[in-house]
Short mmCIF file of C-alpha atoms in Angstrom, two decimals:
data_model
loop_
_atom_site.label_atom_id
_atom_site.label_comp_id
_atom_site.label_asym_id
_atom_site.label_seq_id
_atom_site.Cartn_x
_atom_site.Cartn_y
_atom_site.Cartn_z
CA MET R 1 -34.05 43.05 17.72
CA LYS R 2 -36.69 41.13 19.66
CA GLY R 3 -36.30 41.06 23.40
CA SER R 4 -34.68 37.90 24.72
CA SER R 5 -36.17 35.94 27.58
CA ARG R 6 -34.33 35.58 30.87
CA ASN R 7 -33.22 32.11 29.77
CA GLU R 8 -31.63 33.34 26.54
CA THR R 9 -28.58 35.44 25.70
CA SER R 10 -27.37 36.90 22.42
CA SER R 11 -23.99 36.25 20.85
CA TYR R 12 -22.46 36.80 17.43
CA LEU R 13 -21.40 33.85 15.29
CA CYS R 14 -19.02 34.04 12.32
CA GLN R 15 -20.66 32.47 9.28
CA GLN R 16 -17.26 31.55 7.83
CA CYS R 17 -15.21 29.96 10.62
CA GLY R 18 -17.64 29.55 13.52
CA TYR R 19 -15.94 32.04 15.87
CA ARG R 20 -18.34 33.28 18.56
CA SER R 21 -18.20 36.69 20.23
CA GLY R 22 -20.22 38.36 22.93
CA LYS R 23 -20.32 41.62 20.98
CA TRP R 24 -20.66 42.63 17.35
CA MET R 25 -17.54 43.57 15.41
CA GLY R 26 -17.06 44.73 11.84
CA PHE R 27 -14.82 41.77 11.06
CA CYS R 28 -14.08 38.35 12.52
CA PRO R 29 -10.86 38.47 14.59
CA GLN R 30 -10.16 34.82 13.76
CA CYS R 31 -10.63 34.56 9.97
CA ARG R 32 -10.61 38.35 9.26
CA ASN R 33 -13.74 38.20 7.09
CA ARG R 34 -15.72 41.43 7.15
CA GLU R 35 -19.42 41.59 8.01
CA ALA R 36 -19.32 37.87 8.86
CA LEU R 37 -20.66 38.05 12.43
CA VAL R 38 -24.39 37.34 12.72
CA GLU R 39 -26.41 37.60 15.91
CA THR R 40 -27.69 34.31 17.33
CA VAL R 41 -29.70 33.53 20.44
CA VAL R 42 -28.14 31.08 22.89
CA ALA R 43 -30.15 29.37 25.62
CA ALA R 44 -28.78 29.94 29.09
CA PRO R 45 -27.56 26.88 31.03
CA ARG R 46 -30.35 25.18 32.95
CA ALA R 47 -30.31 23.60 36.38
CA SER R 48 -29.42 19.91 36.32
CA GLY R 49 -32.52 18.83 38.21
CA ASN R 50 -33.90 16.92 35.20
CA VAL R 51 -30.65 15.10 34.39
CA GLU R 52 -30.73 11.37 35.17
CA VAL R 53 -27.43 9.94 36.41
CA VAL R 54 -26.99 6.15 36.53
CA SER R 55 -24.22 3.69 37.34
CA ALA R 56 -22.05 2.46 34.47
CA THR R 57 -22.78 -1.13 35.55
CA ALA R 58 -26.56 -0.76 35.83
CA GLY R 59 -28.81 -2.60 33.39
CA ARG R 60 -26.06 -4.55 31.66
CA SER R 61 -28.41 -7.41 30.85
CA THR R 62 -30.92 -5.16 29.08
CA VAL R 63 -28.66 -2.74 27.16
CA ARG R 64 -28.30 -3.61 23.49
CA ASP R 65 -24.71 -3.56 22.32
CA ARG R 66 -24.97 -3.54 18.53
CA SER R 67 -27.57 -4.36 15.91
CA ALA R 68 -26.28 -6.12 12.81
CA VAL R 69 -26.96 -4.32 9.54
CA GLY R 70 -27.18 -7.59 7.64
CA ILE R 71 -24.51 -6.65 5.09
CA GLY R 72 -21.44 -8.66 6.05
CA GLU R 73 -18.72 -6.28 4.88
CA LEU R 74 -20.39 -3.27 6.50
CA ASP R 75 -20.97 -5.10 9.78
CA ARG R 76 -17.27 -5.97 9.89
CA VAL R 77 -16.28 -2.34 9.35
CA LEU R 78 -18.68 -1.30 12.14
CA GLY R 79 -17.33 -3.88 14.56
CA GLY R 80 -20.44 -6.05 14.42
CA GLY R 81 -23.23 -3.59 13.70
CA ILE R 82 -24.81 -0.28 14.64
CA VAL R 83 -24.74 1.00 18.22
CA PRO R 84 -28.04 2.49 19.49
CA GLY R 85 -27.88 6.28 19.39
CA ALA R 86 -24.61 6.33 17.45
CA ALA R 87 -23.96 9.04 14.85
CA MET R 88 -22.17 7.97 11.67
CA LEU R 89 -20.85 10.03 8.79
CA VAL R 90 -20.52 8.39 5.37
CA GLY R 91 -18.40 10.42 2.97
CA GLY R 92 -17.50 9.98 -0.66
CA GLU R 93 -17.28 11.77 -3.98
CA PRO R 94 -20.52 12.55 -5.84
CA GLY R 95 -21.71 9.51 -7.78
CA VAL R 96 -19.59 6.96 -5.92
CA GLY R 97 -22.70 5.20 -4.59
CA LYS R 98 -23.31 6.54 -1.08
CA SER R 99 -27.07 6.88 -1.54
CA THR R 100 -27.30 3.46 -3.20
CA LEU R 101 -25.37 1.78 -0.38
CA LEU R 102 -27.57 3.38 2.25
CA LEU R 103 -30.73 2.27 0.45
CA GLN R 104 -29.41 -1.28 0.75
CA VAL R 105 -28.68 -0.66 4.42
CA ALA R 106 -32.19 0.71 4.94
CA ASP R 107 -33.76 -2.30 3.22
CA SER R 108 -31.78 -4.76 5.33
CA VAL R 109 -32.34 -2.98 8.66
CA ALA R 110 -36.07 -2.36 8.13
CA GLY R 111 -36.75 -5.97 7.19
CA ASP R 112 -40.35 -7.16 7.40
CA ASP R 113 -41.40 -5.48 10.63
CA GLY R 114 -39.33 -2.32 11.12
CA THR R 115 -38.90 1.11 9.57
CA VAL R 116 -35.95 3.20 8.42
CA LEU R 117 -36.49 6.87 7.62
CA ILE R 118 -34.50 8.45 4.80
CA ALA R 119 -34.62 12.26 4.89
CA THR R 120 -33.57 13.32 1.41
CA ALA R 121 -32.62 16.97 1.12
CA GLU R 122 -31.12 16.76 -2.37
CA GLU R 123 -33.47 14.57 -4.38
CA SER R 124 -37.22 14.23 -4.71
CA VAL R 125 -39.08 11.29 -3.24
CA HIS R 126 -39.71 10.03 -6.79
CA GLN R 127 -35.99 10.01 -7.59
CA VAL R 128 -35.21 7.98 -4.48
CA GLN R 129 -38.07 5.59 -5.26
CA MET R 130 -36.65 5.02 -8.75
CA ARG R 131 -33.23 4.19 -7.30
CA ALA R 132 -34.87 1.91 -4.74
CA ARG R 133 -36.47 -0.07 -7.55
CA ARG R 134 -33.15 -0.37 -9.38
CA VAL R 135 -31.41 -1.53 -6.20
CA GLY R 136 -34.19 -4.02 -5.46
CA VAL R 137 -35.46 -2.60 -2.17
CA ALA R 138 -38.20 -4.95 -0.96
CA SER R 139 -39.02 -3.79 2.58
CA PRO R 140 -42.18 -1.66 2.87
CA GLY R 141 -40.62 -0.15 5.97
CA VAL R 142 -38.12 1.96 4.01
CA GLU R 143 -39.74 5.39 4.29
CA ILE R 144 -38.67 8.50 2.38
CA ALA R 145 -39.29 12.16 3.15
CA SER R 146 -38.12 15.11 1.07
CA VAL R 147 -37.20 17.63 3.75
CA PHE R 148 -34.59 20.37 4.17
CA ASP R 149 -35.23 21.87 7.61
CA VAL R 150 -33.41 20.12 10.45
CA ASP R 151 -36.27 20.63 12.90
CA ASP R 152 -38.71 19.02 10.46
CA ILE R 153 -36.38 16.01 10.19
CA VAL R 154 -36.23 15.65 13.97
CA ALA R 155 -40.01 15.99 14.23
CA ALA R 156 -40.60 13.31 11.59
CA ALA R 157 -38.14 10.92 13.24
CA SER R 158 -39.70 11.56 16.66
CA GLU R 159 -43.09 10.61 15.27
CA ARG R 160 -42.03 7.62 13.14
CA ARG R 161 -39.45 6.16 15.60
CA PRO R 162 -37.41 4.40 12.89
CA ARG R 163 -34.73 1.84 13.59
CA VAL R 164 -32.26 4.12 11.79
CA LEU R 165 -32.45 7.73 10.56
CA ILE R 166 -30.55 8.50 7.34
CA VAL R 167 -29.99 12.12 6.26
CA ASP R 168 -28.83 12.65 2.67
CA SER R 169 -26.98 14.94 2.78
CA ILE R 170 -25.92 17.03 5.76
CA GLN R 171 -24.64 19.76 3.41
CA ALA R 172 -28.18 20.26 2.06
CA VAL R 173 -29.90 20.55 5.45
CA SER R 174 -30.40 23.92 7.13
CA SER R 175 -31.86 25.59 10.21
CA ILE R 176 -33.98 28.73 10.17
CA ASP R 177 -32.27 29.78 13.40
CA VAL R 178 -28.85 30.16 11.76
CA GLY R 179 -27.83 32.65 9.10
CA GLY R 180 -26.23 31.70 5.80
CA SER R 181 -27.17 29.17 3.16
CA ALA R 182 -27.25 25.38 3.42
CA GLY R 183 -23.77 23.92 3.22
CA GLY R 184 -22.16 26.86 5.01
CA THR R 185 -19.96 26.27 8.02
CA SER R 186 -22.48 27.42 10.62
CA GLN R 187 -25.44 25.69 8.98
CA VAL R 188 -23.68 22.33 8.73
CA ARG R 189 -22.39 22.52 12.29
CA GLU R 190 -25.74 23.51 13.82
CA SER R 191 -27.78 21.01 11.76
CA ALA R 192 -25.39 18.18 12.60
CA ALA R 193 -25.41 19.13 16.29
CA ARG R 194 -29.22 19.01 16.47
CA LEU R 195 -29.44 15.69 14.66
CA ILE R 196 -26.71 14.13 16.80
CA SER R 197 -28.38 15.40 19.97
CA PHE R 198 -31.64 13.79 18.86
CA ALA R 199 -29.87 10.49 18.13
CA LYS R 200 -28.25 10.43 21.57
CA SER R 201 -31.43 11.28 23.45
CA SER R 202 -33.71 8.94 21.48
CA GLY R 203 -31.36 6.00 20.98
CA ILE R 204 -32.09 6.06 17.23
CA PRO R 205 -28.89 5.55 15.21
CA LEU R 206 -28.11 8.38 12.79
CA ILE R 207 -26.34 8.13 9.44
CA LEU R 208 -25.29 11.39 7.79
CA VAL R 209 -24.21 11.50 4.15
CA GLY R 210 -21.36 13.92 3.47
CA HIS R 211 -19.82 15.03 0.20
CA VAL R 212 -16.06 15.02 -0.31
CA THR R 213 -14.20 18.04 -1.69
CA LYS R 214 -11.39 18.00 -4.26
CA ASP R 215 -8.76 17.63 -1.56
CA GLY R 216 -10.45 14.49 -0.22
CA SER R 217 -11.95 15.98 2.94
CA ILE R 218 -15.64 16.04 3.82
CA ALA R 219 -17.26 19.36 2.90
CA GLY R 220 -18.24 21.58 5.81
CA PRO R 221 -16.57 22.54 9.08
CA ARG R 222 -13.54 20.55 10.14
CA THR R 223 -15.27 19.84 13.42
CA LEU R 224 -17.95 17.74 11.68
CA GLU R 225 -15.86 14.57 11.67
CA HIS R 226 -15.15 15.04 15.38
CA MET R 227 -18.83 15.45 16.22
CA VAL R 228 -19.81 11.95 15.08
CA ASP R 229 -18.90 8.54 16.50
CA VAL R 230 -17.91 6.86 13.23
CA VAL R 231 -16.55 8.24 9.95
CA LEU R 232 -16.68 6.00 6.87
CA TYR R 233 -15.37 6.77 3.39
CA LEU R 234 -16.77 5.09 0.27
CA GLU R 235 -14.23 5.04 -2.53
CA GLY R 236 -14.08 3.63 -6.05
CA GLU R 237 -13.59 4.46 -9.70
CA SER R 238 -16.70 5.51 -11.64
CA GLU R 239 -15.92 3.07 -14.47
CA GLN R 240 -15.39 0.13 -12.10
CA GLY R 241 -17.96 -1.78 -10.08
CA LEU R 242 -15.67 -2.30 -7.09
CA ARG R 243 -16.12 -0.04 -4.06
CA PHE R 244 -14.03 0.28 -0.89
CA LEU R 245 -15.47 1.28 2.48
CA ARG R 246 -12.96 2.31 5.12
#
């Protein structure tokens, strides 16, 4: 094991349920899975000298409330539009049209003079471009990147500064700092946490695509839905053109 710096400590994270322990054990005391604890490095708490604290009433005239998406039904569901820095989770069964809907959102939000970045971790850029043509995407500001590593997504969004960052899907994104494969409990939780932290600090709204399991819940840790600000479900029958967003 590499020596940790004075600002870092080691802990052991269960790859199945997310339980964290200060020491290694042969099995997880919470979910009882054997050999599930993997060592992770945790940054020590820092002094709050760099934290800016402001009054809740300061800057009311300059703070943007919401930005309309431009799709009437979606704006109504969102209470008038997207809040700067908000994290949204859009769930639905495979093939229900999540990616298609978000391409339409990207086209509307980007418009003639803005950009929206779509980080696709499941499809190639060419596949997304083909769908964009079928949907009728017209804005040149809809940008696509085929990327799987969460830090690469954050770096690209930091450089491009899009109006909205869309990640499709959170179950396909991973971090090299966490053990296990993409889609696992720890990977989904850590990747979502880093993306949400970036959205909050940058003010760039984040939309995560999430797949739904057979029991109707979004795949991944149960905490995922509690980590975001808004959870939307897209529903509909595959043989029907009607879709419901709730």
